[in-house]
């Protein structure tokens, strides 16, 4: 199955507007030179407008790091899909483990955000992943199955085809401790089987599954060589133009 690779940078709570534009321009230049793969960046909300403007005529895709649901409403601190689409944003990350662990977002809320994104024509990038405790207790697959089931409630087959998944083991995020390529491949294959059973095989074959958690220039090539790893969601190493350039140019 030929899935187009996607290398995505999650900039988290880093970079002011001017810094974000500078980095986005550098990344756009690399993405323009690598037309056989997709490249995405997710700046902070405050930099989205400027970054969208700066890369408008390039293939670089711009995502939000989270999204609410509905058109508008009394939701202090939230941003609606329409507000994002208005800026030229086309994708939104939902369910990142930092939202889950630090800000208490649960699967039911992530499900609402995801449905909101789909209703607003944003392509969701749904993140799932187990904690170290869960892995050590041998609960990895049951935890992932539960997250998938609950986050994807009410997502129709045609909508699933438009989505992107990211497997981000919580213990690998920002720790320098990457999952081995075998550990990542095993989970990716499991997630793909889940999609085949919950939807159908053609959906499972189409949906791109990214790996995230301490992806670096040194490990990207071996991760991308795995048959079910279709891309990467990169944190720290995406904040540096040179290291992200090397990750985008994985072989
Ligand atoms: P690091 O690449 O810094 O481990 O972060 C991964 C991540 O959370 C991407 O969303």
CSV table of N, CA, C and O and ligand atoms in Angstrom, one decimal, residues 8-12 93 96-98 127 166 168-169 172-177 211-216 232-239, ligand 1:
chain,number,residue,atom,x,y,z
A,8,UNK,N,5.6,15.8,10.4
A,8,UNK,CA,4.9,16.9,11.0
A,8,UNK,C,5.7,17.4,12.2
A,8,UNK,O,6.2,16.6,13.0
A,9,UNK,N,5.7,18.7,12.4
A,9,UNK,CA,6.4,19.4,13.5
A,9,UNK,C,5.3,20.0,14.4
A,9,UNK,O,4.5,20.7,14.0
A,10,UNK,N,5.4,19.6,15.7
A,10,UNK,CA,4.5,20.1,16.7
A,10,UNK,C,5.3,21.1,17.5
A,10,UNK,O,6.2,20.7,18.3
A,11,UNK,N,5.0,22.4,17.4
A,11,UNK,CA,5.9,23.4,18.0
A,11,UNK,C,5.5,23.7,19.4
A,11,UNK,O,6.1,24.5,20.1
A,12,UNK,N,4.4,23.1,19.9
A,12,UNK,CA,4.0,23.2,21.3
A,12,UNK,C,4.0,24.7,21.7
A,12,UNK,O,3.7,25.6,20.9
A,93,UNK,N,-4.4,19.0,15.4
A,93,UNK,CA,-4.1,17.9,16.3
A,93,UNK,C,-5.1,17.8,17.4
A,93,UNK,O,-5.6,18.9,17.9
A,96,UNK,N,-3.6,15.3,22.1
A,96,UNK,CA,-2.1,15.1,22.4
A,96,UNK,C,-2.0,14.8,23.9
A,96,UNK,O,-2.7,15.2,24.7
A,97,UNK,N,-1.0,14.0,24.2
A,97,UNK,CA,-0.8,13.5,25.5
A,97,UNK,C,-0.6,14.6,26.5
A,97,UNK,O,-1.0,14.5,27.7
A,98,UNK,N,-0.1,15.7,26.1
A,98,UNK,CA,0.1,16.9,27.0
A,98,UNK,C,-1.3,17.5,27.4
A,98,UNK,O,-1.5,18.0,28.5
A,127,UNK,N,-4.1,11.8,18.4
A,127,UNK,CA,-3.0,11.2,19.1
A,127,UNK,C,-3.5,10.2,20.1
A,127,UNK,O,-4.4,10.5,20.9
A,166,UNK,N,-1.7,9.4,15.2
A,166,UNK,CA,-0.4,9.5,15.6
A,166,UNK,C,-0.2,8.7,16.9
A,166,UNK,O,-1.0,8.9,17.8
A,168,UNK,N,1.9,8.1,20.0
A,168,UNK,CA,2.9,8.8,20.7
A,168,UNK,C,2.9,8.2,22.1
A,168,UNK,O,2.1,8.6,23.0
A,169,UNK,N,3.8,7.2,22.4
A,169,UNK,CA,3.9,6.7,23.7
A,169,UNK,C,4.4,7.8,24.7
A,169,UNK,O,5.4,8.5,24.4
A,172,UNK,N,7.9,8.3,25.8
A,172,UNK,CA,8.9,8.6,24.8
A,172,UNK,C,8.9,10.1,24.4
A,172,UNK,O,9.8,10.6,23.7
A,173,UNK,N,8.0,10.9,25.0
A,173,UNK,CA,7.8,12.3,24.6
A,173,UNK,C,8.7,13.1,25.4
A,173,UNK,O,8.6,13.2,26.6
A,174,UNK,N,9.7,13.8,24.7
A,174,UNK,CA,10.6,14.7,25.4
A,174,UNK,C,11.5,14.1,26.3
A,174,UNK,O,12.2,14.8,27.1
A,175,UNK,N,11.7,12.8,26.3
A,175,UNK,CA,12.5,12.1,27.2
A,175,UNK,C,13.8,11.7,26.6
A,175,UNK,O,14.7,11.2,27.3
A,176,UNK,N,13.9,11.7,25.3
A,176,UNK,CA,15.1,11.2,24.6
A,176,UNK,C,15.0,9.7,24.4
A,176,UNK,O,15.9,9.1,23.9
A,177,UNK,N,14.0,9.1,25.0
A,177,UNK,CA,13.8,7.6,25.0
A,177,UNK,C,12.8,7.3,23.9
A,177,UNK,O,11.6,7.3,24.1
A,211,UNK,N,4.4,8.2,13.9
A,211,UNK,CA,5.0,7.9,15.2
A,211,UNK,C,5.6,9.2,15.8
A,211,UNK,O,6.2,10.0,15.1
A,212,UNK,N,5.4,9.4,17.1
A,212,UNK,CA,5.9,10.6,17.8
A,212,UNK,C,6.5,10.2,19.1
A,212,UNK,O,6.0,9.3,19.8
A,213,UNK,N,7.6,10.8,19.5
A,213,UNK,CA,8.3,10.6,20.7
A,213,UNK,C,9.8,10.5,20.5
A,213,UNK,O,10.3,9.5,20.1
A,214,UNK,N,10.4,11.6,20.7
A,214,UNK,CA,11.9,11.7,20.6
A,214,UNK,C,12.4,11.3,19.2
A,214,UNK,O,13.4,10.6,19.1
A,215,UNK,N,11.6,11.7,18.2
A,215,UNK,CA,12.1,11.5,16.8
A,215,UNK,C,13.3,12.5,16.5
A,215,UNK,O,13.1,13.6,16.9
A,216,UNK,N,14.4,12.0,16.0
A,216,UNK,CA,15.6,12.8,15.8
A,216,UNK,C,16.1,12.4,14.4
A,216,UNK,O,15.8,11.4,13.8
A,232,UNK,N,6.1,11.0,10.9
A,232,UNK,CA,6.5,11.3,12.2
A,232,UNK,C,5.8,12.6,12.7
A,232,UNK,O,5.6,13.5,11.9
A,233,UNK,N,5.6,12.6,14.0
A,233,UNK,CA,5.1,13.8,14.7
A,233,UNK,C,6.2,14.2,15.6
A,233,UNK,O,6.5,13.5,16.6
A,234,UNK,N,6.9,15.3,15.3
A,234,UNK,CA,8.2,15.7,15.9
A,234,UNK,C,8.0,16.9,16.8
A,234,UNK,O,7.4,17.9,16.4
A,235,UNK,N,8.5,16.8,18.1
A,235,UNK,CA,8.4,17.9,19.0
A,235,UNK,C,9.8,18.7,18.9
A,235,UNK,O,10.0,19.5,18.0
A,236,UNK,N,10.6,18.4,19.9
A,236,UNK,CA,11.9,19.2,20.1
A,236,UNK,C,12.7,19.4,18.8
A,236,UNK,O,13.1,20.5,18.5
A,237,UNK,N,12.9,18.3,18.0
A,237,UNK,CA,13.7,18.4,16.9
A,237,UNK,C,13.1,19.1,15.7
A,237,UNK,O,13.7,19.4,14.7
A,238,UNK,N,11.8,19.5,15.9
A,238,UNK,CA,11.1,20.3,14.8
A,238,UNK,C,11.3,21.8,15.0
A,238,UNK,O,11.0,22.6,14.2
A,239,UNK,N,11.9,22.1,16.2
A,239,UNK,CA,12.1,23.6,16.5
A,239,UNK,C,13.4,24.1,15.9
A,239,UNK,O,13.7,25.3,16.0
B,1,LIG,P1,9.4,15.1,21.2
B,1,LIG,O1,9.8,14.9,19.8
B,1,LIG,O2,10.0,16.4,21.8
B,1,LIG,O3,9.7,13.9,22.1
B,1,LIG,O4,7.8,15.4,21.3
B,1,LIG,C1,7.0,14.6,20.6
B,1,LIG,C2,5.6,15.1,20.6
B,1,LIG,O5,5.0,15.3,21.6
B,1,LIG,C3,5.1,15.5,19.3
B,1,LIG,O6,3.7,15.8,19.3
